[in-house]
Amino acid sequence: MTRVLVVDDEPPIVRAVAANLRVRGFEVLTASTGEAALTAVETHQPDCVVLDLGLPGIDGLEVLRRLRTWTQVPVVVLTAIDSERDKVAALDLGADDYVTKPFGVAELMARVRVALRHARAVGADRPRVVTAGDVAVDLDAKLVTRAGTAVRLTPTEYRLLETLATNAGRLCTHRFLLERVWGPGYGDESQYLRVYMANLRKKLDDPAAPQLLLTEPGMGYRFVVPDPDGARAEA
């Protein structure tokens, strides 16, 4: 049974999240402090962590920083609506995704499923083809098609799309994408991303109303794939 650790110091949130996870067949552990969260991860080795940033004592960012020194367990961060800087910091520290408080249960469940799927894909052989709508990215052949027709991309456009597709459903920060595609030292050159994302949308998406390559304002981009349970991964 898949085990999820819910870390939050607000009992009503813990109860609601735990109940919804259990209904969906997950085993649930809970913790209300950063210290307890670190101990629970070490002792029980959960498959995913839902982590509030505003914890007493050791805050959520410090918990995440410490976790990433020894484990790659998927982490979905819960954060306050006005803390965009914390969202970016958490993602740069290695969080898999975030959900903003107040949040919908369906949204949180979708984020957890995406984080778990990504972790399983990383642990196994990567998928040969990532498909989203009528777009398919063949990672082995380095071939991109739309509605069965090959799409010509520049080398940089392909590297950017490949990075997004291999992290399908997850938010990729500006710095993450820039350093993966252009290399160290380019982490602040966000204008590069705007130009290349615009080009990708012209070739693969609807530039006026993107459905595949979504912008998370001030943070980064997300490659959207259909969720098997009927919810979109970016919901």
Short mmCIF file of C-alpha atoms in Angstrom, two decimals:
data_model
loop_
_atom_site.label_atom_id
_atom_site.label_comp_id
_atom_site.label_asym_id
_atom_site.label_seq_id
_atom_site.Cartn_x
_atom_site.Cartn_y
_atom_site.Cartn_z
CA MET A 1 0.00 0.00 0.00
CA THR A 2 1.31 3.46 -0.91
CA ARG A 3 2.19 5.44 2.20
CA VAL A 4 1.79 9.24 2.42
CA LEU A 5 3.06 11.43 5.26
CA VAL A 6 0.94 14.54 5.87
CA VAL A 7 2.82 17.31 7.71
CA ASP A 8 0.78 20.28 8.95
CA ASP A 9 0.20 21.99 12.29
CA GLU A 10 -3.49 22.69 11.60
CA PRO A 11 -5.54 19.67 12.82
CA PRO A 12 -8.54 20.32 10.53
CA ILE A 13 -6.30 20.27 7.46
CA VAL A 14 -4.55 17.11 8.63
CA ARG A 15 -7.87 15.37 9.24
CA ALA A 16 -9.33 16.39 5.88
CA VAL A 17 -6.26 15.46 3.85
CA ALA A 18 -5.75 12.18 5.70
CA ALA A 19 -9.40 11.17 5.28
CA ASN A 20 -9.35 11.86 1.54
CA LEU A 21 -6.12 9.95 1.06
CA ARG A 22 -7.45 6.95 3.00
CA VAL A 23 -10.64 6.88 0.93
CA ARG A 24 -8.41 6.60 -2.14
CA GLY A 25 -6.55 3.63 -0.72
CA PHE A 26 -3.45 5.29 0.72
CA GLU A 27 -1.90 4.50 4.07
CA VAL A 28 -1.52 7.81 5.95
CA LEU A 29 0.96 9.00 8.55
CA THR A 30 0.79 12.45 10.12
CA ALA A 31 3.16 14.91 11.81
CA SER A 32 2.62 18.42 13.17
CA THR A 33 6.21 19.70 13.45
CA GLY A 34 9.29 19.73 11.28
CA GLU A 35 11.21 17.59 13.75
CA ALA A 36 8.47 14.96 13.81
CA ALA A 37 8.33 15.00 10.01
CA LEU A 38 12.04 14.28 9.66
CA THR A 39 11.78 11.44 12.17
CA ALA A 40 8.73 9.96 10.41
CA VAL A 41 10.44 9.98 7.02
CA GLU A 42 13.51 8.26 8.42
CA THR A 43 11.52 5.71 10.42
CA HIS A 44 8.61 4.89 8.10
CA GLN A 45 10.00 5.75 4.64
CA PRO A 46 6.78 7.09 3.09
CA ASP A 47 6.26 7.08 -0.67
CA CYS A 48 5.23 10.75 -0.69
CA VAL A 49 5.22 13.71 1.71
CA VAL A 50 2.61 16.49 1.80
CA LEU A 51 4.51 19.28 3.54
CA ASP A 52 3.22 22.55 4.98
CA LEU A 53 5.81 25.34 4.89
CA GLY A 54 4.49 27.25 7.93
CA LEU A 55 5.48 24.79 10.65
CA PRO A 56 6.50 25.61 14.22
CA GLY A 57 10.15 25.08 15.06
CA ILE A 58 11.90 23.82 11.94
CA ASP A 59 9.90 25.29 9.05
CA GLY A 60 8.94 23.45 5.90
CA LEU A 61 11.78 24.83 3.78
CA GLU A 62 14.36 23.62 6.29
CA VAL A 63 12.65 20.22 6.45
CA LEU A 64 12.84 19.99 2.67
CA ARG A 65 16.48 21.10 2.65
CA ARG A 66 17.39 18.39 5.15
CA LEU A 67 15.38 15.70 3.36
CA ARG A 68 17.15 16.39 0.09
CA THR A 69 20.53 15.65 1.66
CA TRP A 70 19.59 11.97 1.89
CA THR A 71 16.29 11.11 0.17
CA GLN A 72 14.45 11.84 -3.07
CA VAL A 73 11.00 11.03 -1.64
CA PRO A 74 8.40 13.04 -3.59
CA VAL A 75 7.32 16.18 -1.72
CA VAL A 76 4.16 18.18 -2.46
CA VAL A 77 4.34 21.50 -0.64
CA LEU A 78 1.40 23.31 0.94
CA THR A 79 1.91 27.07 1.02
CA ALA A 80 0.04 30.28 1.81
CA ILE A 81 -1.52 32.18 -1.08
CA ASP A 82 0.83 35.19 -0.84
CA SER A 83 4.15 33.35 -0.52
CA GLU A 84 5.33 33.12 -4.14
CA ARG A 85 8.94 33.47 -3.01
CA ASP A 86 8.55 30.43 -0.77
CA LYS A 87 7.03 28.44 -3.62
CA VAL A 88 10.02 29.13 -5.84
CA ALA A 89 12.44 28.42 -2.97
CA ALA A 90 10.73 25.09 -2.26
CA LEU A 91 10.81 24.03 -5.90
CA ASP A 92 14.46 25.02 -6.22
CA LEU A 93 15.22 22.97 -3.09
CA GLY A 94 13.71 19.89 -4.72
CA ALA A 95 9.96 19.92 -4.03
CA ASP A 96 8.02 18.07 -6.72
CA ASP A 97 5.03 20.41 -6.72
CA TYR A 98 3.03 22.81 -4.62
CA VAL A 99 -0.58 23.50 -3.66
CA THR A 100 -1.72 26.92 -2.49
CA LYS A 101 -3.87 27.32 0.62
CA PRO A 102 -6.84 27.41 0.61
CA PHE A 103 -6.87 24.41 -1.72
CA GLY A 104 -9.29 21.97 -3.28
CA VAL A 105 -9.02 18.32 -2.32
CA ALA A 106 -9.18 17.19 -5.96
CA GLU A 107 -6.25 19.48 -6.77
CA LEU A 108 -4.13 18.10 -3.94
CA MET A 109 -4.94 14.50 -4.85
CA ALA A 110 -3.94 15.17 -8.48
CA ARG A 111 -0.63 16.69 -7.37
CA VAL A 112 0.11 13.68 -5.16
CA ARG A 113 -0.64 11.26 -7.99
CA VAL A 114 1.63 13.15 -10.39
CA ALA A 115 4.47 13.22 -7.84
CA LEU A 116 4.13 9.47 -7.23
CA ARG A 117 4.04 8.67 -10.95
CA HIS A 118 7.11 10.77 -11.59
CA ALA A 119 9.01 9.06 -8.76
CA ARG A 120 8.12 5.64 -10.15
CA ALA A 121 9.21 6.67 -13.65
CA VAL A 122 12.55 7.90 -12.32
CA GLY A 123 13.05 4.67 -10.44
CA ALA A 124 12.32 2.58 -13.51
CA ASP A 125 13.31 2.94 -17.14
CA ARG A 126 12.11 6.27 -18.43
CA PRO A 127 9.08 6.09 -20.75
CA ARG A 128 10.02 5.92 -24.42
CA VAL A 129 7.22 8.25 -25.42
CA VAL A 130 5.50 11.03 -23.49
CA THR A 131 2.05 11.79 -24.92
CA ALA A 132 -0.17 14.77 -24.19
CA GLY A 133 -3.23 15.23 -26.38
CA ASP A 134 -2.12 15.00 -30.01
CA VAL A 135 1.53 15.71 -29.18
CA ALA A 136 4.00 12.84 -28.70
CA VAL A 137 7.62 13.19 -27.63
CA ASP A 138 9.73 10.11 -28.41
CA LEU A 139 12.65 10.53 -26.01
CA ASP A 140 14.74 7.74 -27.54
CA ALA A 141 14.32 8.78 -31.16
CA LYS A 142 14.31 12.50 -30.25
CA LEU A 143 11.26 12.82 -32.45
CA VAL A 144 8.27 15.09 -31.81
CA THR A 145 4.96 14.64 -33.60
CA ARG A 146 1.66 16.48 -33.55
CA ALA A 147 -1.40 14.61 -34.81
CA GLY A 148 0.99 12.06 -36.31
CA THR A 149 3.04 14.61 -38.26
CA ALA A 150 6.67 15.24 -37.40
CA VAL A 151 7.38 18.68 -35.96
CA ARG A 152 10.71 20.30 -36.72
CA LEU A 153 12.36 21.79 -33.64
CA THR A 154 15.72 23.48 -33.21
CA PRO A 155 18.19 21.70 -30.90
CA THR A 156 17.49 24.20 -28.11
CA GLU A 157 13.73 23.94 -28.56
CA TYR A 158 14.00 20.15 -28.32
CA ARG A 159 16.17 20.25 -25.18
CA LEU A 160 13.64 22.56 -23.52
CA LEU A 161 10.69 20.38 -24.53
CA GLU A 162 12.54 17.21 -23.47
CA THR A 163 13.23 18.68 -20.01
CA LEU A 164 9.57 19.64 -19.59
CA ALA A 165 8.29 16.31 -20.93
CA THR A 166 10.52 14.19 -18.68
CA ASN A 167 9.08 16.18 -15.77
CA ALA A 168 5.52 15.98 -17.11
CA GLY A 169 2.91 17.30 -14.71
CA ARG A 170 5.49 18.98 -12.46
CA LEU A 171 6.21 22.66 -12.26
CA CYS A 172 9.71 23.39 -13.55
CA THR A 173 11.12 26.67 -12.25
CA HIS A 174 12.81 29.20 -14.50
CA ARG A 175 16.19 28.49 -12.91
CA PHE A 176 15.78 24.70 -13.25
CA LEU A 177 14.97 24.97 -16.97
CA LEU A 178 17.66 27.53 -17.74
CA GLU A 179 20.39 25.54 -16.02
CA ARG A 180 19.27 22.25 -17.57
CA VAL A 181 18.97 23.62 -21.12
CA TRP A 182 21.53 26.44 -21.30
CA GLY A 183 23.85 25.43 -18.47
CA PRO A 184 25.15 26.82 -15.15
CA GLY A 185 25.39 30.58 -15.10
CA TYR A 186 22.18 31.11 -17.06
CA GLY A 187 19.81 30.82 -14.12
CA ASP A 188 18.68 34.44 -14.30
CA GLU A 189 18.26 34.73 -18.08
CA SER A 190 14.49 34.28 -18.06
CA GLN A 191 14.06 36.14 -21.35
CA TYR A 192 15.53 33.09 -23.11
CA LEU A 193 12.69 30.99 -21.80
CA ARG A 194 9.99 33.42 -22.93
CA VAL A 195 11.30 33.40 -26.50
CA TYR A 196 11.68 29.64 -26.76
CA MET A 197 8.41 28.83 -25.00
CA ALA A 198 6.61 31.14 -27.44
CA ASN A 199 8.20 29.21 -30.32
CA LEU A 200 7.21 25.84 -28.85
CA ARG A 201 3.64 26.98 -28.36
CA LYS A 202 3.40 28.07 -31.99
CA LYS A 203 4.49 24.61 -33.09
CA LEU A 204 2.77 22.39 -30.50
CA ASP A 205 0.03 24.31 -28.70
CA ASP A 206 -2.45 27.15 -28.99
CA PRO A 207 -0.47 30.34 -28.24
CA ALA A 208 -3.65 32.26 -27.42
CA ALA A 209 -4.96 29.64 -24.97
CA PRO A 210 -2.21 27.12 -24.13
CA GLN A 211 -3.35 23.67 -23.04
CA LEU A 212 -0.06 21.75 -23.17
CA LEU A 213 2.66 24.21 -22.12
CA LEU A 214 1.34 26.23 -19.20
CA THR A 215 2.90 29.26 -17.52
CA GLU A 216 2.99 29.47 -13.73
CA PRO A 217 3.37 33.26 -13.36
CA GLY A 218 6.59 34.31 -11.68
CA MET A 219 7.73 30.70 -11.20
CA GLY A 220 8.08 28.59 -14.31
CA TYR A 221 6.31 26.25 -16.72
CA ARG A 222 4.43 22.98 -16.67
CA PHE A 223 4.02 20.33 -19.40
CA VAL A 224 0.46 19.08 -18.97
CA VAL A 225 -0.58 15.48 -19.55
CA PRO A 226 -4.04 13.97 -19.06
CA ASP A 227 -4.55 12.47 -15.61
CA PRO A 228 -5.73 8.83 -15.69
CA ASP A 229 -8.28 9.59 -12.98
CA GLY A 230 -9.94 12.29 -15.03
CA ALA A 231 -8.37 15.40 -13.52
CA ARG A 232 -5.78 17.46 -15.34
CA ALA A 233 -2.39 17.44 -13.63
CA GLU A 234 -2.28 21.22 -13.53
CA ALA A 235 -5.80 21.56 -11.99
#
